[in-house]
Short mmCIF file of C-alpha atoms in Angstrom, two decimals:
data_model
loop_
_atom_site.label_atom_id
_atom_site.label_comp_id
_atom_site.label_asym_id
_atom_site.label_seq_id
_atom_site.Cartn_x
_atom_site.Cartn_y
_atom_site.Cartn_z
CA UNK M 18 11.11 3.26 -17.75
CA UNK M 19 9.05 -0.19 -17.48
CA UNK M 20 12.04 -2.36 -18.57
CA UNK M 21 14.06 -0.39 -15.92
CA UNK M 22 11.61 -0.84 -13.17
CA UNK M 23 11.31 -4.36 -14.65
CA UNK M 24 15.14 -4.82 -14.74
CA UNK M 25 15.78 -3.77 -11.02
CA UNK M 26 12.90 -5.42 -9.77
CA UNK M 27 15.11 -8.47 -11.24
CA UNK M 28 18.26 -7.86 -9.84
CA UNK M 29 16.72 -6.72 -6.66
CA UNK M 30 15.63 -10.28 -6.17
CA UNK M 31 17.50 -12.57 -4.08
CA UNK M 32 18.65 -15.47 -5.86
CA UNK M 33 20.04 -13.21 -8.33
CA UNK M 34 22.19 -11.10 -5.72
CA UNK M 35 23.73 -14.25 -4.70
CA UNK M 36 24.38 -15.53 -8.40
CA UNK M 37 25.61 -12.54 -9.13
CA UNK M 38 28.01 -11.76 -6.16
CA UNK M 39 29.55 -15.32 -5.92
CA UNK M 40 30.25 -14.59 -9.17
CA UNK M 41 31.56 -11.15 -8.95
CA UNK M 42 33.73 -12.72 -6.03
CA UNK M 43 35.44 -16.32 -7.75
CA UNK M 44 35.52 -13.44 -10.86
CA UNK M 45 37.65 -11.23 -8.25
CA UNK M 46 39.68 -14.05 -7.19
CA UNK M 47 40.75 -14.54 -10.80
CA UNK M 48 41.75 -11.52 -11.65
CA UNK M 49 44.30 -11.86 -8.59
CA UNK M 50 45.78 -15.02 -10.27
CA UNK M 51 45.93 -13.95 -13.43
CA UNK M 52 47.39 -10.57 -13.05
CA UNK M 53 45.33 -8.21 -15.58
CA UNK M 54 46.79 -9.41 -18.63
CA UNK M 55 42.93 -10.52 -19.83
CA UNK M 56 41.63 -7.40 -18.98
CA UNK M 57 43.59 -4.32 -20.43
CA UNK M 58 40.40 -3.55 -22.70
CA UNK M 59 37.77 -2.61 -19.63
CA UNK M 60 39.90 0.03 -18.80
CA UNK M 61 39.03 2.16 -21.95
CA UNK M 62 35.38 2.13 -21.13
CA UNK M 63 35.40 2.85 -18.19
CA UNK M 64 36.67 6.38 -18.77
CA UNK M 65 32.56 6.60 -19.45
CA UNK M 66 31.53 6.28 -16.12
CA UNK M 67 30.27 8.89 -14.43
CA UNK M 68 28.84 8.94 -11.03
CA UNK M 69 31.78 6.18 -10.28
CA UNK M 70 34.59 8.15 -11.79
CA UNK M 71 36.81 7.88 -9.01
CA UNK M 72 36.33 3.91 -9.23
CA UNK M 73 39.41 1.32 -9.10
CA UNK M 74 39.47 -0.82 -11.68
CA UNK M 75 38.83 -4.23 -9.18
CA UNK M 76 35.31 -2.82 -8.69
CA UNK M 77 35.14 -2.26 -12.27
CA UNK M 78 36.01 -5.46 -13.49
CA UNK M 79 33.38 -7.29 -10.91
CA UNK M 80 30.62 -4.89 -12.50
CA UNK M 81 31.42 -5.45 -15.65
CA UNK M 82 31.75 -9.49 -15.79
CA UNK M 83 28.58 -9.24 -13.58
CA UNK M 84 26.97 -7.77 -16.89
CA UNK M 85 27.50 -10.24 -19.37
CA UNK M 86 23.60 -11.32 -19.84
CA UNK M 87 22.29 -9.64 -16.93
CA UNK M 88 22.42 -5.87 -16.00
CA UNK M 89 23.31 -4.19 -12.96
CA UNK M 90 21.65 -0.92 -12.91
CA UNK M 91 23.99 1.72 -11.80
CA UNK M 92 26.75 -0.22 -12.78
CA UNK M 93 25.55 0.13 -16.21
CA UNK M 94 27.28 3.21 -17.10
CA UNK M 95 30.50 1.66 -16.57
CA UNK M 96 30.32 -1.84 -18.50
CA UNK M 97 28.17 -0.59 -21.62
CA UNK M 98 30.07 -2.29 -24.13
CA UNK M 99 29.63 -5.79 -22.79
CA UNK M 100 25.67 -5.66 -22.69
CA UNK M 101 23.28 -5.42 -25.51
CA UNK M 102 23.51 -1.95 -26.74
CA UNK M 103 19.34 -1.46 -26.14
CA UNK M 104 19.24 -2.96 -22.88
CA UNK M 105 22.30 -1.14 -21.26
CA UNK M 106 21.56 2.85 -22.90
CA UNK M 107 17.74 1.91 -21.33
CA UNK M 108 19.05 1.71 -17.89
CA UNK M 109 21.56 3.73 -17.85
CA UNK M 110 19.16 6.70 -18.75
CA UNK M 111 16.60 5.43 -15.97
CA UNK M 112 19.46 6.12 -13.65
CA UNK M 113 20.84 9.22 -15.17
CA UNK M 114 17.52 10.64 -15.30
CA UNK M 115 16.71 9.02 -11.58
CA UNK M 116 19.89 11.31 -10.69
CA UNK M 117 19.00 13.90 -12.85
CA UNK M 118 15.74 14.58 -11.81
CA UNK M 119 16.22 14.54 -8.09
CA UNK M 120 18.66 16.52 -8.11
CA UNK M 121 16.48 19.04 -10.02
CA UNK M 122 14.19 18.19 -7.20
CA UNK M 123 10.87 16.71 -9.67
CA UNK M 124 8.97 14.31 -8.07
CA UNK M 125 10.39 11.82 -5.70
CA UNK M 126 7.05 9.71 -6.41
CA UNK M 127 7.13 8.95 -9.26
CA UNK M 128 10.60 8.09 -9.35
CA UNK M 129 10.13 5.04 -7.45
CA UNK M 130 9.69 1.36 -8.15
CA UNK M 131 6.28 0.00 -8.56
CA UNK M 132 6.58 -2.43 -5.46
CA UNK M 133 7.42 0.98 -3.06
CA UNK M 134 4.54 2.64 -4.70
CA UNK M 135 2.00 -0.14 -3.71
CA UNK M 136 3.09 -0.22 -0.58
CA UNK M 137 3.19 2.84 0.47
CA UNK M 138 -0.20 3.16 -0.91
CA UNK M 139 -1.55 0.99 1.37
CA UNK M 140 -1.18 2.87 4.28
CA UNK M 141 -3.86 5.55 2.71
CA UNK M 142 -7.25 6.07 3.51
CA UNK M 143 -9.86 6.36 0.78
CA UNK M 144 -9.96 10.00 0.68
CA UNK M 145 -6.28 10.63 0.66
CA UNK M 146 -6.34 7.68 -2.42
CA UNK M 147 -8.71 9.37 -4.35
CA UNK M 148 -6.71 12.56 -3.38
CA UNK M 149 -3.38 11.29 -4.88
CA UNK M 150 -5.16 9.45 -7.67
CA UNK M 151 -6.16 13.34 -8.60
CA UNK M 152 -2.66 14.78 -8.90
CA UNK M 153 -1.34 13.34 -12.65
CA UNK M 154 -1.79 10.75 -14.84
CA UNK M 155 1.08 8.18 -13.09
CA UNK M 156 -0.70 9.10 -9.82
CA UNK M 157 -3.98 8.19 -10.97
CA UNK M 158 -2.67 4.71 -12.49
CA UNK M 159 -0.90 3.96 -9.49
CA UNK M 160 -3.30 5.48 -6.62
CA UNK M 161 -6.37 3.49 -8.68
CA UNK M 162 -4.78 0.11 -8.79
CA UNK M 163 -7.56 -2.88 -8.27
CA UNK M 164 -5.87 -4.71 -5.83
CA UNK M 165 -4.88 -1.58 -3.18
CA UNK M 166 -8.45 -0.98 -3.19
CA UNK M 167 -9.52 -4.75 -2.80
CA UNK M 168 -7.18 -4.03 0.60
CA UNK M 169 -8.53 -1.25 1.10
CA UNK M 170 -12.17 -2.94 0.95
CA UNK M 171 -11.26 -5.67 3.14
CA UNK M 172 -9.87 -3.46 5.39
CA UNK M 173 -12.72 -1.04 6.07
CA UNK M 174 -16.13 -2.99 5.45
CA UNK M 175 -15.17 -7.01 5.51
CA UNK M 176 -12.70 -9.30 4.70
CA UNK M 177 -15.93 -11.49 3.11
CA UNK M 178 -16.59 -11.39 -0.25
CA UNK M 179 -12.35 -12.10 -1.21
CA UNK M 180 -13.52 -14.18 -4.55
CA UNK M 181 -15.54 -11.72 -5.75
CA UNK M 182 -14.45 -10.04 -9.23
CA UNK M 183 -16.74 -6.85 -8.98
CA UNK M 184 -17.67 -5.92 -12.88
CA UNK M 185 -15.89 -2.13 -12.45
CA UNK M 186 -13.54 -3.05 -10.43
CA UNK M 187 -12.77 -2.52 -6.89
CA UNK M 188 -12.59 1.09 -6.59
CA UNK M 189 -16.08 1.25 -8.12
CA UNK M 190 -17.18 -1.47 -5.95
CA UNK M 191 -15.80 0.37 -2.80
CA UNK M 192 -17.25 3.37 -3.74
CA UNK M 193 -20.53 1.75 -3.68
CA UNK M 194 -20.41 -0.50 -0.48
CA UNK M 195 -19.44 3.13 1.03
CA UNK M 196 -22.75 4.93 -0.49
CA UNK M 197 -24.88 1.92 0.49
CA UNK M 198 -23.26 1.61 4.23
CA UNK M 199 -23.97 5.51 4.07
CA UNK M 200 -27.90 5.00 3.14
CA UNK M 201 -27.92 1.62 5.92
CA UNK M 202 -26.51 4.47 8.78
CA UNK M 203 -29.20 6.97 7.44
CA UNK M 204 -31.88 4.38 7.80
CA UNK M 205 -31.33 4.35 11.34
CA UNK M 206 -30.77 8.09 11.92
CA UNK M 207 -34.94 7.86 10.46
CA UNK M 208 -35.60 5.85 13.44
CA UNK M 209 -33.79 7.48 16.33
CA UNK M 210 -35.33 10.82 15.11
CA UNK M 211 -39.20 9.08 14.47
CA UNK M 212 -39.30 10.84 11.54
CA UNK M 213 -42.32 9.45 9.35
CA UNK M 214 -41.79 12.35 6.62
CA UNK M 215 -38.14 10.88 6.26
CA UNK M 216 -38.74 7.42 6.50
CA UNK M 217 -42.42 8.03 3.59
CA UNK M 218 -39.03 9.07 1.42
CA UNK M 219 -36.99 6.50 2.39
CA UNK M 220 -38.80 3.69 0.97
CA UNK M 221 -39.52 2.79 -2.60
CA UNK M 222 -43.29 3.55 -3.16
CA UNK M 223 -44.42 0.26 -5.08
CA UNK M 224 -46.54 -3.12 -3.85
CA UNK M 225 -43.78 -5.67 -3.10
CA UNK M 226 -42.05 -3.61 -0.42
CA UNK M 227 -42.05 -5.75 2.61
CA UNK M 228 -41.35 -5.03 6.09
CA UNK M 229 -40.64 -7.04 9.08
CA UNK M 230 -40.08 -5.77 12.50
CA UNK M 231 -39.11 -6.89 15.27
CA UNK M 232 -42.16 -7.80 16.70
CA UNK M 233 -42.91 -10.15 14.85
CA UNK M 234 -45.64 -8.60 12.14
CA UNK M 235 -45.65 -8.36 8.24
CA UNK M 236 -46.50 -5.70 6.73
CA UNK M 237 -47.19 -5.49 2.47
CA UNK M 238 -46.75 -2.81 0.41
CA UNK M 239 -45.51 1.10 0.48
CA UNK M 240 -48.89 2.27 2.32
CA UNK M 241 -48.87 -0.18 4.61
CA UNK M 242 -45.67 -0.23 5.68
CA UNK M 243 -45.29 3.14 6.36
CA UNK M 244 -48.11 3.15 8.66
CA UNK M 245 -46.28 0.38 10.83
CA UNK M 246 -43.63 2.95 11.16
CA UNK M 247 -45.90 5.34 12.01
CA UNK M 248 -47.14 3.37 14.36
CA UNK M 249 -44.16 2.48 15.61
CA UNK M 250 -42.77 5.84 16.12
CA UNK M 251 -45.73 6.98 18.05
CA UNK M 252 -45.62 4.05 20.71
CA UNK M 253 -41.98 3.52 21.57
CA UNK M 254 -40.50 6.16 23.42
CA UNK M 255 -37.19 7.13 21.64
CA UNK M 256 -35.25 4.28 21.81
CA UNK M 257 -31.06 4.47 21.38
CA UNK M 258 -29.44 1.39 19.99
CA UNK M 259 -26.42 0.34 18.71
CA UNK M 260 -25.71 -0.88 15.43
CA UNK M 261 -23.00 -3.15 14.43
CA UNK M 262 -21.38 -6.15 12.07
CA UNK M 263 -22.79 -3.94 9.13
CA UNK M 264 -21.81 -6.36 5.90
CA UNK M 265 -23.23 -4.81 2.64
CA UNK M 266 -23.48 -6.87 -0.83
CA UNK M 267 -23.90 -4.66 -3.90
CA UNK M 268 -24.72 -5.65 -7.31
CA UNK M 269 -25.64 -3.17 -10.50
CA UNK M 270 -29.38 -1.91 -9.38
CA UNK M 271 -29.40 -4.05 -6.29
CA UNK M 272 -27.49 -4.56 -2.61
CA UNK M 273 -28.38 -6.26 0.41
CA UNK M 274 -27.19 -5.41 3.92
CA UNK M 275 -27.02 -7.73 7.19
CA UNK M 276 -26.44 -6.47 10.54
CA UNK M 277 -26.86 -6.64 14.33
CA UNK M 278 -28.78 -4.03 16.30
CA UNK M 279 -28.01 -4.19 20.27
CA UNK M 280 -31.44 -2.27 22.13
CA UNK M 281 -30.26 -3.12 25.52
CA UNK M 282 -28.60 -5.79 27.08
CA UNK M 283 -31.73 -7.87 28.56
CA UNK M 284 -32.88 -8.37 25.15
CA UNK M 285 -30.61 -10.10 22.86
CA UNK M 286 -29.35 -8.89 19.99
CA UNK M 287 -31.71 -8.35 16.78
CA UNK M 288 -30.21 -9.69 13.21
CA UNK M 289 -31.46 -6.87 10.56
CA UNK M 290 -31.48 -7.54 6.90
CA UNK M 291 -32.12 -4.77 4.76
CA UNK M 292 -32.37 -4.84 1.02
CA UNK M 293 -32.32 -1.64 -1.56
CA UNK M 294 -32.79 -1.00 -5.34
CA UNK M 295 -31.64 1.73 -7.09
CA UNK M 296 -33.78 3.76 -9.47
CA UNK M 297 -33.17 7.12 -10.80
CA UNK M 298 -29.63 7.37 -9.25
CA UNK M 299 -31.09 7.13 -5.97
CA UNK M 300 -31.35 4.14 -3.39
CA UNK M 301 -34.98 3.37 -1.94
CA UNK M 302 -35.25 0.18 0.71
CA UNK M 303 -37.63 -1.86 -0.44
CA UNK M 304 -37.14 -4.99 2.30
CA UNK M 305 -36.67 -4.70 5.87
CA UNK M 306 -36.59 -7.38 8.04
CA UNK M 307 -35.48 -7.86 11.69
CA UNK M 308 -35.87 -10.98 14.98
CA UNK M 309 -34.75 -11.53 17.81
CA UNK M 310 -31.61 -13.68 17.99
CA UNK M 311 -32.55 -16.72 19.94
CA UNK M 312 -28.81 -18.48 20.32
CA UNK M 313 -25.86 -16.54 20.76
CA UNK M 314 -23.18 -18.55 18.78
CA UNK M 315 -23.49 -18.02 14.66
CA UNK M 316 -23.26 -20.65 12.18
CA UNK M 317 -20.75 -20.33 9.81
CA UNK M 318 -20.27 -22.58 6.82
CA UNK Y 30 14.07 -11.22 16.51
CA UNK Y 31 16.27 -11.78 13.39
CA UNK Y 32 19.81 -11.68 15.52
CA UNK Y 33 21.70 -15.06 15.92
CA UNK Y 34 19.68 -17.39 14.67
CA UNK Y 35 22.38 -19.22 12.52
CA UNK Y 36 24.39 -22.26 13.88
CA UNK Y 37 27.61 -21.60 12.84
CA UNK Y 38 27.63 -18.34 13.61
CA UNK Y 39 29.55 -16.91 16.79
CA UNK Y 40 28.84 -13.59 18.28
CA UNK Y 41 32.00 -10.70 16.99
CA UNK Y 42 31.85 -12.39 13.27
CA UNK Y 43 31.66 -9.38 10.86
CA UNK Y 44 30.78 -9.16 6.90
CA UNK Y 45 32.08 -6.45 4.91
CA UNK Y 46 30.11 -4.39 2.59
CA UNK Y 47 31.32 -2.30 -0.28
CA UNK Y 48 28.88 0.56 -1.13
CA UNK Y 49 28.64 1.64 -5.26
CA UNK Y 50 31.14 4.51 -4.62
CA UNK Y 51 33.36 2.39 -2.85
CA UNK Y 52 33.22 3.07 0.94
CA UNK Y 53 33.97 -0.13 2.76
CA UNK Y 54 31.86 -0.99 6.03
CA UNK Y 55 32.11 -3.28 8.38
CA UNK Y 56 29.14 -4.78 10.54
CA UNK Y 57 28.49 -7.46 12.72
CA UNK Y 58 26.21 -10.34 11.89
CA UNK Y 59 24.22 -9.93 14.09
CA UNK Y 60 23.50 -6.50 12.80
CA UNK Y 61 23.49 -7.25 9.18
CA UNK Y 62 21.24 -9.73 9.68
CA UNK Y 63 18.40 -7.30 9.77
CA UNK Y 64 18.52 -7.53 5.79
CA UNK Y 65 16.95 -10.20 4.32
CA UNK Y 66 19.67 -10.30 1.61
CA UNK Y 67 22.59 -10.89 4.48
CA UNK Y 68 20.47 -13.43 6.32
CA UNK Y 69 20.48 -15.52 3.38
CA UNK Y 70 24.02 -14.68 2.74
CA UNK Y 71 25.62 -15.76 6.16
CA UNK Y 72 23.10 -18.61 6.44
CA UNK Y 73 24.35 -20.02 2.69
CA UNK Y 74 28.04 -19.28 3.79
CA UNK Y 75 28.39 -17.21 1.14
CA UNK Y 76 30.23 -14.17 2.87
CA UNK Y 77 33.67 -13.93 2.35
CA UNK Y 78 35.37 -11.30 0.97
CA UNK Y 79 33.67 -7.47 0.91
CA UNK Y 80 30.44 -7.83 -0.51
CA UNK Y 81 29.40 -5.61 -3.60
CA UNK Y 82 25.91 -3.15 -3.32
CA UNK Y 83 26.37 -1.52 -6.66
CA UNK Y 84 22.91 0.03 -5.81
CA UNK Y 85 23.53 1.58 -2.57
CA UNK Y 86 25.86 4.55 -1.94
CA UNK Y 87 27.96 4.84 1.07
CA UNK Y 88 26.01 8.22 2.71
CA UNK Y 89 23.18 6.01 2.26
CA UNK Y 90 24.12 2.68 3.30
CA UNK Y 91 25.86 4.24 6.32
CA UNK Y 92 22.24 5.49 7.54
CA UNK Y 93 20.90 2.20 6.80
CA UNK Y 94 23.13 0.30 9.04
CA UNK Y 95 23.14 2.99 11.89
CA UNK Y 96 19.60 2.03 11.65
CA UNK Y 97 20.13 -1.64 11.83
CA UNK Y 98 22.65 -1.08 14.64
CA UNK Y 99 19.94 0.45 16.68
CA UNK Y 100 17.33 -1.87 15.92
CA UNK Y 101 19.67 -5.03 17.00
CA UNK Y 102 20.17 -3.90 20.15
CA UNK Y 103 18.53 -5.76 22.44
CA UNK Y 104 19.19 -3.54 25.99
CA UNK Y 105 16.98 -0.85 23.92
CA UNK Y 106 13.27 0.05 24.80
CA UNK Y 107 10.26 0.06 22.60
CA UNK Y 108 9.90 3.79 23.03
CA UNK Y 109 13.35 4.54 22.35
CA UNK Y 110 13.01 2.65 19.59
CA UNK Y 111 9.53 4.82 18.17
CA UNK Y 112 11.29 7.91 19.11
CA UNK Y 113 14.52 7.25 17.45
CA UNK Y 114 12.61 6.08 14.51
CA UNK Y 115 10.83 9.48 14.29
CA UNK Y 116 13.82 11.51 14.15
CA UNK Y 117 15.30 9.00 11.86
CA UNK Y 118 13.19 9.44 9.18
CA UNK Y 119 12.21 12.27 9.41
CA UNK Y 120 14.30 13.32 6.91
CA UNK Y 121 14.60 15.25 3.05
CA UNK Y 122 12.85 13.51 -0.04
CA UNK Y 123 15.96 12.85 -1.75
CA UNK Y 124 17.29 11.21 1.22
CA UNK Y 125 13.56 9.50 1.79
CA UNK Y 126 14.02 8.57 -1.63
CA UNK Y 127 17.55 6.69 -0.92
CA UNK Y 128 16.33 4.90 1.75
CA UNK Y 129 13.02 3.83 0.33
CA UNK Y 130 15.48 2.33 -2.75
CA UNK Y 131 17.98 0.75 -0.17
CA UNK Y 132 15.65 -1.09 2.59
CA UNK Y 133 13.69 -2.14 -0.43
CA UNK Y 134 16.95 -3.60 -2.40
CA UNK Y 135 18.73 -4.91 0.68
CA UNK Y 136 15.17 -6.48 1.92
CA UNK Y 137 14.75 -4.90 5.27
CA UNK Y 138 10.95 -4.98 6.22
CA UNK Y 139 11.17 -3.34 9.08
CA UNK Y 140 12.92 0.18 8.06
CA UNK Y 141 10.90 -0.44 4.23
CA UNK Y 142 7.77 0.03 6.24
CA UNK Y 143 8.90 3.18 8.20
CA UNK Y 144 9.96 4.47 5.17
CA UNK Y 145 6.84 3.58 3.41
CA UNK Y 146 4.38 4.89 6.33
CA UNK Y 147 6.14 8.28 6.23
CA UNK Y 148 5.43 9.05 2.55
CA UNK Y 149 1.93 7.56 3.25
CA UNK Y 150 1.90 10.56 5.98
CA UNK Y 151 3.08 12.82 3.54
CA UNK Y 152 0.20 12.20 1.33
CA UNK Y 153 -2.95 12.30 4.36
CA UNK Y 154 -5.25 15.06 4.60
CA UNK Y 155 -3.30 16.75 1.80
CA UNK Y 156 -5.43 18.49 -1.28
CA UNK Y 157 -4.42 17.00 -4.90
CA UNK Y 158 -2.52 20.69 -4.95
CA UNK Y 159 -0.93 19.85 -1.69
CA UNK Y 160 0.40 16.85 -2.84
CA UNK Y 161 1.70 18.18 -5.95
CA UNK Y 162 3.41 20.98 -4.23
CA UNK Y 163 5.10 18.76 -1.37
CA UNK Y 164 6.17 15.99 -4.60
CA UNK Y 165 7.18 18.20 -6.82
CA UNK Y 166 4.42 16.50 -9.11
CA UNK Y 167 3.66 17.88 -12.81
CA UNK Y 168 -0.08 18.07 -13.70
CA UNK Y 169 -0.19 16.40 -16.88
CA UNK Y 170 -4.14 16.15 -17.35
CA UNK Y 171 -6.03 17.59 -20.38
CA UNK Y 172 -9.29 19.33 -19.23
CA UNK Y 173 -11.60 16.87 -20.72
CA UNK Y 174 -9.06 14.69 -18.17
CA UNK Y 175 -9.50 17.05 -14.99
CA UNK Y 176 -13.02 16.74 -15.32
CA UNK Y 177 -13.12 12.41 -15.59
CA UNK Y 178 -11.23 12.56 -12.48
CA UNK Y 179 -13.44 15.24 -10.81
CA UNK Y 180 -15.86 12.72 -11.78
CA UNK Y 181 -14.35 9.66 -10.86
CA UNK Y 182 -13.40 11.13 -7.00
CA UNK Y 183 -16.97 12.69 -6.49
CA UNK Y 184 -18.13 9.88 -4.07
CA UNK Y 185 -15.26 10.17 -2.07
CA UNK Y 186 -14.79 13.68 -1.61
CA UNK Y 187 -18.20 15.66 -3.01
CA UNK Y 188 -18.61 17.58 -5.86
#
């Protein structure tokens, strides 16, 4: 079935078509002048044909000089004997099957080139990817192809990070930007709700976890930072805020996330960087760090 | 968009097409046009006699270029155009199917898209079982198979 696919993705292409149907056409032309005396031996072949069995034999003749080297797929069935035995039987049972098959009404999907596939693929949403990838084998190939979900990627999260070459490949990789981007929006969810129970969890429990807020203060290790939150939580009166521009890196045991949190509109917005490592399955922030941004425009290298 | 842009073309020239099974169509440039494969075609000068599409059949091609028709007429609206789209392809599978093949081969981004986005709606918000049902897809997994991809999906859709 690859050679097929292969074969028609050839003869789909353009230069090809033209190749082929100027020659097809001076071919045509010939056949006028010379009157069918060259040409008496097509005829018995193409008694094979099938699905063109009502076919003069002008459109047979352009098929079958088309043929010699290259292969045609339908027209396959009629001009056998002129291509390599392999090649021709090989595409000629793609199609007979193609025909075969839909008309018994099997799947349509998997029936179709590998081009159509991707690109009908890339109108899916993660869930209806994984979904698909879940139905058969060929659906799983197709629906877990590394570069629909490097689209997919740069589609929902960022269109950063385009030379990276994740180690499991981009589904993996986009399965883990999602479950960090998850834990980021859960971060916050701590805060709006002043939750110091949540947040005591939220946090890995060693010495090296730092936190920054906003204010300006440092705060050094697990006990101490979760008294600033404490802290915080009892002398702010519930705040809402916005969170935006969430970009998330994420490496084996390790991922760092940047974003912009908008308080209200007098005070500008705050740049947040938040870094995690995972132990035990589980993500635990151990870095939090967030100022107020003095100048409006962003540097970009 | 695509419609007489070539020089030496003057509006009321027409190519002729010859479908696989041998129906004969005729269609103005301006029309044809629409597929990439013509465009070159008519731009190279290369369209003289009835031009061969041994991998399109007539039904097929018919629909194809009652779509084109539609799509190079330039007194017609943007929401005639969605809404004549919707009925248009909103069609069978095996039809689907023929188009999908056909806009692809011929090089027609426009209609390849709509064709493309309705089996991507075909597929949303549909369980694996759904999906197999509507596709007529076989389940070829081994249970040791079932359970990688059970695995695999987890994030996505819980356990």
């Amino acid at each position: 079935m690859e050679i097929a696919s292969t074969l028609i993705t050839v003869v789909s292409s353009q230069p090809f078509l033209v190749a082929s149907t100027v020659t097809a056409l001076s071919l045509l032309f010939a056949r006028f002048a010379v009157r069918s005396v060259r040409f008496p031996n097509l005829k018995t072949p193409q008694s094979d044909g099938r699905d063109s069995a009502a076919s003069p034999k002008k459109v047979c003749n352009c098929v079958c000089s088309c043929n010699s080297g290259l292969v045609a797929p339908d027209s396959a069935t009629t001009g056998a004997p002129y291509v390599n035995g392999g090649t021709a039987q090989m595409v000629e049972k793609a199609s007979s099957v193609a025909v075969a098959d839909r008309l018994s009404g099997a799947s349509m999907m998997e029936q179709l080139v590998p081009e159509i596939t991707t690109h009908a693929l890339s109108y899916l949403d993660y869930p209806s990817l994984c979904r698909l990838s879940m139905t058969n084998s060929l659906m799983r190939k197709a629906a877990n192809d590394d570069n629909a979900w490097k689209a997919l990627y740069h589609k929902d999260f960022t269109l950063e990070q385009d030379s990276v070459t994740p180690a499991n490949g981009w589904k993996a990789y986009y399965a883990a930007t999602r479950a960090i981007v998850r834990n980021n929006a859960e971060f916050f969810n701590i805060i709006k709700e002043r939750s110091v129970a949540a947040m005591s969890h939220f946090w890995l429990n060693a010495d090296y976890v730092k936190c920054v807020h906003a204010s300006g203060e440092l705060f050094s290790g697990y006990n101490a930072v979760i008294q600033s939150w404490q802290l915080a939580f009892n002398w702010e009166h519930g705040v809402n805020f916005q969170v935006r521009d969430v970009r998330a890196r994420v490496l084996t045991d390790m991922a760092w996330v940047t974003m912009k949190t908008i308080v209200d509109i007098d005070a500008g917005p705050f740049n947040v960087t938040n870094v995690f490592e995972l132990h035990n399955g589980r993500w635990y922030m151990v870095h939090h760090h967030s100022s107020m941004e003095v100048d409006a425009q962003i540097v970009h290298a | 968009m695509s419609s007489s842009s070539s020089p030496m073309q003057s509006t009321g020239r027409k190519l002729k097409l010859k479908s696989k099974d041998d129906e004969t169509f005729e269609v103005e440039e301006a029309v044809a046009v629409k597929s990439q494969i013509f465009k070159y075609m008519v731009e190279d000068g290369v369209s003289n006699g009835p031009i061969p599409l041994p991998n399109v059949n007539g039904k097929t091609l018919a629909r194809v270029l009652q779509w084109c028709q539609k799509h190079a007429d330039p007194t017609i609206t943007e929401d005639e155009l969605n809404k004549y789209d919707a009925g248009f392809i909103d069609v069978d599978q095996a039809v689907l199917y023929d188009l999908l093949m056909a806009a692809n081969y011929l090089n027609i981004e426009e209609l390849l898209k709509l064709a493309c986005m309705r089996v991507a709606d075909m597929i949303k918000g549909k369980s694996p079982d759904e999906i197999r049902r509507t596709f007529n897809i076989k389940n070829d997994f081994t249970p040791e198979e079932e359970e990688e991809v059970r695995k695999e999906n987890a994030w996505a859709l819980g356990p």
